[in-house]
Amino acid sequence: MSHHGGARHDHGNNPIASGRDAHSNEHTPLLPTTLIGNVAHEGESGRSGFHPRHFFHVLWLSSCTVSSWVNVLWPFVPIAIVLHFVTGAHLWIFATSYVAMVPAANMLGFAGQEFARKMPKVAGILIETTFGSIVEIILFIVLIAKHNVEEGNGDEGNLIPIIQAAILGSILTNLLLCLGLCFFFGGIRQQTEKFHAIVSEVGSGLLLVAAFGLLIPSAFYSALKSETVPSLDLRILHEKFTEGKLQNSVLRISQATSIVLIIAFFLYIWYCASSQHSLFDEVIEMDEHGDTDRAADMAKPKFTLTEAILAIVFSLICVTLLLIILVDKIEHVVESGVPDQFLGLILLPLVEKAAEHLTAVDEAWDGMINVALYHCLGPSIQTALFNGPLVVIVGWFLGKPMDLNFEIFMIALLVLSILVVGNFLRDGESNWLEGALLVIVYIIIAIAAWYYPDPDVATSNGLQVAAGNVTISVESLKKIQQLLGELGN
């Protein structure tokens, strides 16, 4: 197949291409009116229905060579499931299910990609990004469902700090590690890679808005925490603004902010799918025609629509089961010495984003830096505008106090990371040194997260009560209350 012999010149099958040729591209709908009627040529398999031999052959080839290598980890999936049901070796179960998540998430990402190829280009990338984020959404929902803090059990069962760390960790992993690796490997092969301003401008602008929305509850809490008093029955304290009232206000702000951020996400989807679709499409299409192994990719066998849907369903079942097992063992992993913040900020985002990262790095290596950039910024935007707020809404419906009150340490990491990435994106080109520096920043964050104390110890955004020039902690006031009670008796 020739290098340019793909779908984008088969104008009879591509409404976007034909719309562009007719100079009516701004009025041509991006999303197809039917799912099967507008199949892009590069997504056609030449077959229909389900053929087991072809199915497993396509699955083994996967989206790229690195993704294909990941398939050797499939034996870990049954091993993790069997260990979970027959043994009590918690750390082994966590380790095997952690490794097993990589091929399962890779299959989900690949199946989503095959399904997306049957759509017009930008719609396809949005669908593909959504399938990549399904793993994260399931993880967050499983975590919030398992969150359970009962009276008298201290901090045991409190998974909200891990969820909060995982939300920011997912954004940081995409912005620093994935983007850094894309710049690094793309720069090794291409020296300098230039990307279109529209992708970086829209991406970095949306990230700043998302960060603003995510950080408002934390800023509100930090500004007012010194004005509160503990909700203790002490006659010497008559202030009405108690810590309980502040926490309730932060929870309500988080819930309202989450609704607004989800609306912002749908506005972003609408923007990509309507008013600016031709510009995005041209940028991404230009990249695909510059793909160094485009001919090989076009010649690869494809899933049929039926096979793609079956692969999506099977991988979804595997991913959900493995995530339930993973979350079930989190307490044991924390007890073994792995800090909460490191688990949420580094370990969980790494495994649930592994497949996406492999795809993005392969695209950068093949010279498709705009598509790679879209795959780094797109999931970050979706996490900040949709996945994170969604878990707050789910917690609201489940009656669990999930809020967006992050640790000051986390806030600093997110803001600084967005600034660093924005600075590297500003000149419209990348090289391997910039990529290496982004990865180094990520490694520094991982080191700091390992030594960051658990939430019950860390008080960077904790409550304190100011009494004149003396600052009294909540714990101290509780001890005072206990002593007063003993004196009264």
Short mmCIF file of C-alpha atoms in Angstrom, two decimals:
data_model
loop_
_atom_site.label_atom_id
_atom_site.label_comp_id
_atom_site.label_asym_id
_atom_site.label_seq_id
_atom_site.Cartn_x
_atom_site.Cartn_y
_atom_site.Cartn_z
CA MET A 1 0.00 0.00 0.00
CA SER A 2 1.41 3.40 -0.92
CA HIS A 3 2.41 5.89 1.74
CA HIS A 4 -0.47 8.20 0.91
CA GLY A 5 -2.94 5.57 -0.12
CA GLY A 6 -5.09 5.79 3.00
CA ALA A 7 -8.56 6.95 3.83
CA ARG A 8 -7.87 10.60 3.67
CA HIS A 9 -7.85 10.55 -0.13
CA ASP A 10 -10.83 8.25 -0.47
CA HIS A 11 -13.23 11.17 -0.49
CA GLY A 12 -16.23 9.05 -1.21
CA ASN A 13 -15.92 7.45 2.23
CA ASN A 14 -14.75 10.49 4.16
CA PRO A 15 -17.26 13.28 4.80
CA ILE A 16 -14.55 15.49 6.27
CA ALA A 17 -12.31 15.24 3.24
CA SER A 18 -15.12 15.76 0.77
CA GLY A 19 -16.39 18.69 2.85
CA ARG A 20 -12.97 20.26 2.75
CA ASP A 21 -12.70 19.88 -1.02
CA ALA A 22 -16.06 21.59 -1.41
CA HIS A 23 -14.79 24.52 0.70
CA SER A 24 -17.62 23.98 3.15
CA ASN A 25 -15.52 22.41 5.88
CA GLU A 26 -16.78 24.68 8.68
CA HIS A 27 -20.35 23.57 8.01
CA THR A 28 -19.65 19.86 7.58
CA PRO A 29 -20.57 17.96 10.73
CA LEU A 30 -17.59 16.23 12.32
CA LEU A 31 -19.55 13.47 14.05
CA PRO A 32 -21.16 10.98 11.66
CA THR A 33 -24.94 10.71 11.49
CA THR A 34 -24.65 6.94 11.82
CA LEU A 35 -21.86 4.93 13.41
CA ILE A 36 -21.43 2.41 10.60
CA GLY A 37 -22.39 4.50 7.58
CA ASN A 38 -19.27 6.69 7.58
CA VAL A 39 -16.45 4.22 8.09
CA ALA A 40 -13.00 5.66 7.39
CA HIS A 41 -11.03 3.62 4.87
CA GLU A 42 -8.11 3.04 7.25
CA GLY A 43 -10.51 1.49 9.77
CA GLU A 44 -11.96 -1.06 7.33
CA SER A 45 -10.96 -4.66 7.97
CA GLY A 46 -12.25 -6.16 4.73
CA ARG A 47 -14.17 -8.67 6.86
CA SER A 48 -17.34 -8.72 8.92
CA GLY A 49 -18.51 -10.61 11.98
CA PHE A 50 -16.18 -12.47 14.38
CA HIS A 51 -13.25 -14.69 13.30
CA PRO A 52 -11.28 -16.07 16.29
CA ARG A 53 -7.97 -16.66 14.46
CA HIS A 54 -7.95 -13.19 12.88
CA PHE A 55 -9.16 -11.68 16.17
CA PHE A 56 -6.21 -13.02 18.19
CA HIS A 57 -3.77 -12.22 15.38
CA VAL A 58 -4.88 -8.55 15.30
CA LEU A 59 -4.86 -8.45 19.10
CA TRP A 60 -1.31 -9.78 19.23
CA LEU A 61 -0.02 -7.24 16.69
CA SER A 62 -1.69 -4.45 18.73
CA SER A 63 -1.13 -0.78 17.84
CA CYS A 64 2.69 -0.80 17.79
CA THR A 65 5.68 -3.02 18.55
CA VAL A 66 5.92 -1.95 22.21
CA SER A 67 2.19 -2.56 22.73
CA SER A 68 2.63 -5.98 21.15
CA TRP A 69 5.37 -6.83 23.67
CA VAL A 70 2.98 -5.93 26.48
CA ASN A 71 0.78 -8.88 25.47
CA VAL A 72 3.34 -11.30 26.96
CA LEU A 73 2.06 -10.14 30.37
CA TRP A 74 -1.43 -11.64 29.80
CA PRO A 75 -0.68 -14.74 31.97
CA PHE A 76 -0.59 -12.40 34.98
CA VAL A 77 -4.35 -11.76 34.56
CA PRO A 78 -5.53 -15.29 35.47
CA ILE A 79 -2.70 -15.62 38.03
CA ALA A 80 -3.86 -12.44 39.85
CA ILE A 81 -7.51 -13.57 39.83
CA VAL A 82 -6.66 -17.08 41.09
CA LEU A 83 -4.35 -15.74 43.83
CA HIS A 84 -7.09 -13.38 44.98
CA PHE A 85 -9.57 -16.20 45.49
CA VAL A 86 -7.30 -18.96 46.85
CA THR A 87 -4.61 -17.23 48.94
CA GLY A 88 -4.20 -14.48 51.50
CA ALA A 89 -0.82 -13.24 50.22
CA HIS A 90 -1.96 -9.63 49.96
CA LEU A 91 1.27 -8.12 48.60
CA TRP A 92 1.67 -10.84 45.96
CA ILE A 93 -1.94 -10.37 44.89
CA PHE A 94 -1.41 -6.59 44.61
CA ALA A 95 1.83 -7.05 42.64
CA THR A 96 0.40 -9.57 40.15
CA SER A 97 -2.84 -7.62 39.61
CA TYR A 98 -0.77 -4.44 39.19
CA VAL A 99 1.26 -6.06 36.39
CA ALA A 100 -1.89 -7.68 34.92
CA MET A 101 -3.50 -4.23 34.61
CA VAL A 102 -0.98 -3.27 31.90
CA PRO A 103 -2.05 -5.78 29.19
CA ALA A 104 -5.74 -5.43 30.13
CA ALA A 105 -5.62 -1.62 29.88
CA ASN A 106 -3.53 -1.95 26.69
CA MET A 107 -6.21 -4.16 25.12
CA LEU A 108 -8.93 -1.68 26.11
CA GLY A 109 -6.94 1.19 24.61
CA PHE A 110 -6.22 -0.76 21.41
CA ALA A 111 -9.84 -1.90 21.01
CA GLY A 112 -10.96 1.69 21.56
CA GLN A 113 -8.43 2.81 18.95
CA GLU A 114 -9.71 0.26 16.41
CA PHE A 115 -13.28 1.37 17.09
CA ALA A 116 -12.23 5.03 16.81
CA ARG A 117 -10.59 4.41 13.43
CA LYS A 118 -14.04 3.76 12.04
CA MET A 119 -14.97 7.34 12.93
CA PRO A 120 -13.92 10.68 11.39
CA LYS A 121 -10.51 11.75 12.69
CA VAL A 122 -11.09 14.13 15.62
CA ALA A 123 -14.21 12.26 16.71
CA GLY A 124 -12.05 9.14 16.66
CA ILE A 125 -9.38 10.70 18.85
CA LEU A 126 -12.02 11.90 21.34
CA ILE A 127 -13.50 8.38 21.45
CA GLU A 128 -10.03 6.86 21.83
CA THR A 129 -9.16 9.26 24.67
CA THR A 130 -12.45 8.43 26.37
CA PHE A 131 -11.69 4.70 26.20
CA GLY A 132 -8.23 5.42 27.60
CA SER A 133 -9.85 7.24 30.52
CA ILE A 134 -12.40 4.52 31.26
CA VAL A 135 -9.73 2.71 33.32
CA GLU A 136 -9.25 5.84 35.41
CA ILE A 137 -13.00 6.42 35.87
CA ILE A 138 -13.47 2.81 37.03
CA LEU A 139 -10.50 3.17 39.41
CA PHE A 140 -11.91 6.34 40.98
CA ILE A 141 -15.42 4.87 41.33
CA VAL A 142 -14.09 1.63 42.91
CA LEU A 143 -11.99 3.70 45.35
CA ILE A 144 -14.86 5.98 46.42
CA ALA A 145 -17.22 2.97 46.73
CA LYS A 146 -14.73 1.23 49.05
CA HIS A 147 -14.07 4.39 51.11
CA ASN A 148 -15.39 3.76 54.59
CA VAL A 149 -14.40 5.62 57.76
CA GLU A 150 -16.29 4.34 60.77
CA GLU A 151 -16.25 5.81 64.24
CA GLY A 152 -13.38 4.50 66.31
CA ASN A 153 -11.28 3.01 63.50
CA GLY A 154 -9.10 6.09 63.06
CA ASP A 155 -7.92 6.67 59.51
CA GLU A 156 -8.40 3.06 58.40
CA GLY A 157 -10.56 2.79 55.31
CA ASN A 158 -10.05 6.46 54.42
CA LEU A 159 -9.34 6.33 50.68
CA ILE A 160 -10.18 9.97 49.87
CA PRO A 161 -6.52 11.15 50.19
CA ILE A 162 -5.51 8.38 47.74
CA ILE A 163 -8.27 9.42 45.29
CA GLN A 164 -7.18 13.08 45.51
CA ALA A 165 -3.54 12.09 44.96
CA ALA A 166 -4.56 9.86 42.01
CA ILE A 167 -6.47 12.73 40.34
CA LEU A 168 -3.44 15.03 40.46
CA GLY A 169 -1.05 12.13 39.83
CA SER A 170 -2.86 11.27 36.61
CA ILE A 171 -2.49 14.85 35.35
CA LEU A 172 1.19 15.01 36.39
CA THR A 173 1.98 11.61 34.81
CA ASN A 174 0.57 12.78 31.47
CA LEU A 175 2.09 16.26 31.56
CA LEU A 176 5.56 15.33 32.79
CA LEU A 177 6.31 11.65 32.21
CA CYS A 178 4.32 10.95 29.03
CA LEU A 179 5.00 14.31 27.37
CA GLY A 180 8.63 14.12 28.45
CA LEU A 181 9.07 10.66 26.92
CA CYS A 182 7.34 11.83 23.71
CA PHE A 183 9.68 14.83 23.43
CA PHE A 184 12.70 12.65 24.29
CA PHE A 185 12.14 9.79 21.82
CA GLY A 186 10.76 12.10 19.14
CA GLY A 187 13.80 14.35 19.57
CA ILE A 188 16.24 11.45 19.31
CA ARG A 189 14.84 10.46 15.92
CA GLN A 190 13.84 13.87 14.50
CA GLN A 191 16.30 16.23 16.30
CA THR A 192 13.66 18.97 16.61
CA GLU A 193 9.93 18.43 16.29
CA LYS A 194 7.57 21.32 15.52
CA PHE A 195 3.95 21.16 16.63
CA HIS A 196 0.96 23.30 15.72
CA ALA A 197 0.14 26.20 18.04
CA ILE A 198 -3.59 25.37 18.17
CA VAL A 199 -3.01 22.03 19.93
CA SER A 200 -0.70 23.46 22.60
CA GLU A 201 -2.66 26.72 23.06
CA VAL A 202 -6.05 25.09 23.55
CA GLY A 203 -4.49 22.35 25.70
CA SER A 204 -2.48 24.59 28.04
CA GLY A 205 -5.35 27.11 28.27
CA LEU A 206 -7.83 24.42 29.29
CA LEU A 207 -5.36 22.99 31.80
CA LEU A 208 -5.01 26.38 33.51
CA VAL A 209 -8.81 26.71 33.74
CA ALA A 210 -9.09 23.15 35.06
CA ALA A 211 -6.33 23.75 37.62
CA PHE A 212 -8.08 26.95 38.74
CA GLY A 213 -11.33 25.04 39.28
CA LEU A 214 -9.63 22.16 41.09
CA LEU A 215 -7.67 24.44 43.42
CA ILE A 216 -10.44 26.84 44.49
CA PRO A 217 -11.73 24.56 47.30
CA SER A 218 -8.17 24.15 48.64
CA ALA A 219 -7.54 27.90 48.49
CA PHE A 220 -10.85 28.59 50.26
CA TYR A 221 -9.97 26.10 53.01
CA SER A 222 -6.43 27.41 53.47
CA ALA A 223 -7.59 31.04 53.66
CA LEU A 224 -10.17 30.37 56.39
CA LYS A 225 -8.75 27.47 58.41
CA SER A 226 -7.05 29.80 60.91
CA GLU A 227 -10.41 31.48 61.64
CA THR A 228 -12.14 28.27 62.74
CA VAL A 229 -12.56 26.64 66.11
CA PRO A 230 -12.93 22.88 66.66
CA SER A 231 -16.45 21.56 67.02
CA LEU A 232 -15.85 20.91 70.74
CA ASP A 233 -18.11 21.66 73.65
CA LEU A 234 -15.82 24.15 75.41
CA ARG A 235 -17.37 27.04 77.30
CA ILE A 236 -14.35 29.27 76.62
CA LEU A 237 -14.95 29.17 72.84
CA HIS A 238 -18.11 30.82 71.53
CA GLU A 239 -17.23 31.40 67.85
CA LYS A 240 -19.80 30.08 65.42
CA PHE A 241 -17.40 29.36 62.52
CA THR A 242 -16.42 25.82 63.48
CA GLU A 243 -14.16 23.39 61.63
CA GLY A 244 -17.26 21.32 60.80
CA LYS A 245 -18.91 24.29 59.12
CA LEU A 246 -15.76 25.03 57.10
CA GLN A 247 -15.43 21.41 55.99
CA ASN A 248 -19.09 21.35 54.98
CA SER A 249 -18.61 24.60 53.00
CA VAL A 250 -15.58 23.13 51.22
CA LEU A 251 -17.58 20.00 50.37
CA ARG A 252 -20.44 22.08 48.91
CA ILE A 253 -17.98 24.25 46.94
CA SER A 254 -16.29 21.07 45.60
CA GLN A 255 -19.62 19.61 44.50
CA ALA A 256 -20.77 22.82 42.78
CA THR A 257 -17.33 23.29 41.17
CA SER A 258 -17.41 19.70 39.90
CA ILE A 259 -20.72 20.32 38.12
CA VAL A 260 -19.30 23.46 36.48
CA LEU A 261 -16.08 21.66 35.43
CA ILE A 262 -18.09 18.83 33.83
CA ILE A 263 -20.07 21.45 31.88
CA ALA A 264 -16.72 22.96 30.80
CA PHE A 265 -15.62 19.51 29.58
CA PHE A 266 -18.70 19.13 27.39
CA LEU A 267 -18.09 22.64 26.01
CA TYR A 268 -14.56 21.49 25.11
CA ILE A 269 -15.96 18.38 23.40
CA TRP A 270 -18.45 20.53 21.48
CA TYR A 271 -15.68 22.93 20.46
CA CYS A 272 -13.56 20.07 19.11
CA ALA A 273 -16.50 18.46 17.36
CA SER A 274 -18.00 21.50 15.66
CA SER A 275 -16.58 25.02 15.33
CA GLN A 276 -12.88 24.17 14.96
CA HIS A 277 -13.01 20.63 13.68
CA SER A 278 -11.43 21.40 10.31
CA LEU A 279 -8.38 23.03 11.90
CA PHE A 280 -7.82 20.16 14.33
CA ASP A 281 -8.47 17.64 11.59
CA GLU A 282 -5.99 19.23 9.19
CA VAL A 283 -3.27 19.35 11.86
CA ILE A 284 -3.78 15.70 12.85
CA GLU A 285 -4.14 14.56 9.23
CA MET A 286 -0.94 16.38 8.28
CA ASP A 287 0.84 14.46 11.04
CA GLU A 288 -0.56 11.12 9.91
CA HIS A 289 0.66 11.66 6.36
CA GLY A 290 4.09 12.36 7.79
CA ASP A 291 4.02 9.11 9.80
CA THR A 292 7.28 7.28 9.09
CA ASP A 293 5.64 3.85 9.21
CA ARG A 294 2.24 4.81 7.82
CA ALA A 295 2.40 2.20 5.05
CA ALA A 296 3.04 -0.59 7.57
CA ASP A 297 0.21 0.65 9.81
CA MET A 298 -2.21 0.82 6.88
CA ALA A 299 -1.29 -2.71 5.80
CA LYS A 300 -1.95 -4.18 9.26
CA PRO A 301 -5.07 -6.33 9.65
CA LYS A 302 -7.91 -4.59 11.49
CA PHE A 303 -10.72 -5.60 13.83
CA THR A 304 -14.21 -5.72 12.42
CA LEU A 305 -16.76 -3.57 14.25
CA THR A 306 -18.06 -6.71 16.02
CA GLU A 307 -14.55 -7.76 17.07
CA ALA A 308 -13.73 -4.27 18.33
CA ILE A 309 -16.88 -4.20 20.48
CA LEU A 310 -16.18 -7.73 21.84
CA ALA A 311 -12.59 -6.74 22.69
CA ILE A 312 -13.84 -3.60 24.47
CA VAL A 313 -16.37 -5.60 26.55
CA PHE A 314 -13.86 -8.35 27.49
CA SER A 315 -11.10 -5.89 28.42
CA LEU A 316 -13.58 -3.80 30.44
CA ILE A 317 -14.51 -6.88 32.49
CA CYS A 318 -10.82 -7.72 33.10
CA VAL A 319 -9.92 -4.13 34.01
CA THR A 320 -12.83 -3.76 36.42
CA LEU A 321 -12.09 -7.06 38.18
CA LEU A 322 -8.37 -6.29 38.49
CA LEU A 323 -9.04 -2.78 39.82
CA ILE A 324 -11.41 -4.17 42.47
CA ILE A 325 -8.65 -6.59 43.53
CA LEU A 326 -6.05 -3.78 43.53
CA VAL A 327 -8.16 -1.44 45.64
CA ASP A 328 -9.01 -4.28 48.03
CA LYS A 329 -5.28 -4.69 48.79
CA ILE A 330 -4.38 -1.00 49.12
CA GLU A 331 -4.62 -1.00 52.95
CA HIS A 332 -2.20 -3.92 53.14
CA VAL A 333 0.26 -2.20 50.80
CA VAL A 334 0.16 1.00 52.89
CA GLU A 335 0.68 -1.05 56.06
CA SER A 336 3.74 -2.65 54.45
CA GLY A 337 5.41 0.77 54.21
CA VAL A 338 4.36 2.29 50.87
CA PRO A 339 3.14 5.86 51.59
CA ASP A 340 -0.44 6.82 50.68
CA GLN A 341 0.69 9.80 48.61
CA PHE A 342 3.23 7.75 46.62
CA LEU A 343 0.60 5.09 45.94
CA GLY A 344 -1.95 7.64 44.70
CA LEU A 345 0.39 10.11 43.00
CA ILE A 346 2.75 7.66 41.26
CA LEU A 347 1.83 3.95 41.35
CA LEU A 348 -1.87 4.03 40.43
CA PRO A 349 -1.62 6.63 37.59
CA LEU A 350 1.38 4.78 36.12
CA VAL A 351 -0.46 1.50 35.69
CA GLU A 352 -3.79 2.91 34.51
CA LYS A 353 -2.08 5.18 31.97
CA ALA A 354 0.55 2.69 30.74
CA ALA A 355 -1.21 1.77 27.47
CA GLU A 356 -1.93 5.41 26.58
CA HIS A 357 1.68 6.35 27.21
CA LEU A 358 3.00 3.57 24.98
CA THR A 359 0.75 4.73 22.13
CA ALA A 360 1.73 8.39 22.53
CA VAL A 361 5.48 7.63 22.65
CA ASP A 362 5.17 5.45 19.53
CA GLU A 363 3.41 8.33 17.73
CA ALA A 364 6.17 10.77 18.73
CA TRP A 365 8.81 8.28 17.54
CA ASP A 366 7.03 8.08 14.18
CA GLY A 367 7.08 11.88 13.84
CA MET A 368 3.41 12.47 14.70
CA ILE A 369 4.12 14.97 17.46
CA ASN A 370 0.76 16.76 17.19
CA VAL A 371 -1.15 13.50 17.70
CA ALA A 372 1.21 12.55 20.55
CA LEU A 373 0.67 15.97 22.13
CA TYR A 374 -3.10 15.51 21.83
CA HIS A 375 -2.76 12.13 23.59
CA CYS A 376 -0.81 13.74 26.45
CA LEU A 377 -2.91 16.89 26.92
CA GLY A 378 -6.31 15.32 26.09
CA PRO A 379 -6.34 12.80 28.98
CA SER A 380 -5.00 15.46 31.38
CA ILE A 381 -7.85 17.78 30.42
CA GLN A 382 -10.37 14.94 30.75
CA THR A 383 -9.05 14.00 34.21
CA ALA A 384 -9.20 17.60 35.45
CA LEU A 385 -12.52 18.57 33.84
CA PHE A 386 -14.44 15.28 33.96
CA ASN A 387 -12.92 12.25 35.73
CA GLY A 388 -11.96 14.07 38.94
CA PRO A 389 -15.22 16.05 39.23
CA LEU A 390 -17.19 12.87 38.37
CA VAL A 391 -15.86 11.04 41.44
CA VAL A 392 -16.96 14.00 43.61
CA ILE A 393 -20.49 13.72 42.16
CA VAL A 394 -20.50 9.91 42.62
CA GLY A 395 -19.34 10.38 46.23
CA TRP A 396 -22.15 12.91 46.69
CA PHE A 397 -24.76 10.38 45.53
CA LEU A 398 -23.19 7.65 47.70
CA GLY A 399 -23.23 9.94 50.75
CA LYS A 400 -19.41 10.01 51.01
CA PRO A 401 -17.61 13.32 51.64
CA MET A 402 -15.34 13.38 48.57
CA ASP A 403 -14.06 16.93 48.06
CA LEU A 404 -11.35 18.78 46.12
CA ASN A 405 -9.45 19.97 49.20
CA PHE A 406 -5.94 18.91 48.17
CA GLU A 407 -2.78 19.14 50.24
CA ILE A 408 -0.76 22.33 49.71
CA PHE A 409 2.12 20.10 48.58
CA MET A 410 -0.07 18.67 45.79
CA ILE A 411 -1.31 22.11 44.74
CA ALA A 412 2.26 23.38 44.40
CA LEU A 413 3.20 20.36 42.27
CA LEU A 414 0.26 20.82 39.90
CA VAL A 415 0.71 24.57 39.41
CA LEU A 416 4.48 24.33 38.91
CA SER A 417 4.09 21.41 36.48
CA ILE A 418 1.55 23.29 34.34
CA LEU A 419 3.86 26.32 34.28
CA VAL A 420 6.89 24.21 33.28
CA VAL A 421 4.99 22.40 30.52
CA GLY A 422 3.41 25.66 29.30
CA ASN A 423 6.87 27.20 29.04
CA PHE A 424 8.15 24.27 26.95
CA LEU A 425 5.08 24.39 24.67
CA ARG A 426 5.29 28.14 24.05
CA ASP A 427 7.97 28.04 21.32
CA GLY A 428 6.07 25.45 19.26
CA GLU A 429 8.92 22.96 19.05
CA SER A 430 10.51 20.27 21.18
CA ASN A 431 13.79 18.38 21.47
CA TRP A 432 15.15 15.46 23.48
CA LEU A 433 16.65 17.72 26.18
CA GLU A 434 13.25 19.25 27.02
CA GLY A 435 11.83 15.74 27.23
CA ALA A 436 14.60 14.57 29.54
CA LEU A 437 14.07 17.59 31.81
CA LEU A 438 10.32 16.88 32.10
CA VAL A 439 11.04 13.26 33.06
CA ILE A 440 13.61 14.46 35.64
CA VAL A 441 10.98 16.78 37.18
CA TYR A 442 8.64 13.78 37.42
CA ILE A 443 11.33 11.67 39.12
CA ILE A 444 11.94 14.47 41.67
CA ILE A 445 8.19 14.54 42.42
CA ALA A 446 8.19 10.74 42.85
CA ILE A 447 11.08 10.98 45.35
CA ALA A 448 9.29 13.72 47.33
CA ALA A 449 6.02 11.70 47.30
CA TRP A 450 7.81 8.66 48.75
CA TYR A 451 8.94 10.66 51.79
CA TYR A 452 5.68 12.60 52.19
CA PRO A 453 3.97 11.52 55.44
CA ASP A 454 0.54 9.94 55.55
CA PRO A 455 -2.53 12.23 55.71
CA ASP A 456 -3.06 11.64 59.44
CA VAL A 457 0.48 12.94 60.07
CA ALA A 458 0.76 15.63 57.38
CA THR A 459 -0.94 18.90 58.31
CA SER A 460 0.07 21.19 55.44
CA ASN A 461 -3.61 21.94 54.94
CA GLY A 462 -4.77 20.92 58.41
CA LEU A 463 -6.89 22.87 60.85
CA GLN A 464 -5.38 25.10 63.45
CA VAL A 465 -7.02 27.54 65.81
CA ALA A 466 -5.50 30.94 66.47
CA ALA A 467 -6.03 32.31 69.98
CA GLY A 468 -4.31 35.67 70.23
CA ASN A 469 -0.67 35.12 69.40
CA VAL A 470 -0.83 31.44 70.31
CA THR A 471 -1.68 28.77 67.74
CA ILE A 472 -3.36 25.70 69.19
CA SER A 473 -3.82 22.56 67.14
CA VAL A 474 -7.01 20.54 67.04
CA GLU A 475 -5.28 17.66 68.86
CA SER A 476 -4.18 19.98 71.67
CA LEU A 477 -7.71 21.32 72.13
CA LYS A 478 -9.06 17.78 72.28
CA LYS A 479 -6.56 17.00 75.03
CA ILE A 480 -7.65 20.15 76.86
CA GLN A 481 -11.26 19.02 76.58
CA GLN A 482 -10.32 15.61 77.97
CA LEU A 483 -8.46 17.19 80.91
CA LEU A 484 -11.39 19.53 81.66
CA GLY A 485 -13.69 16.53 81.61
CA GLU A 486 -11.46 14.67 84.07
CA LEU A 487 -11.28 17.75 86.37
CA GLY A 488 -15.06 18.08 86.22
CA ASN A 489 -15.41 14.49 87.40
#
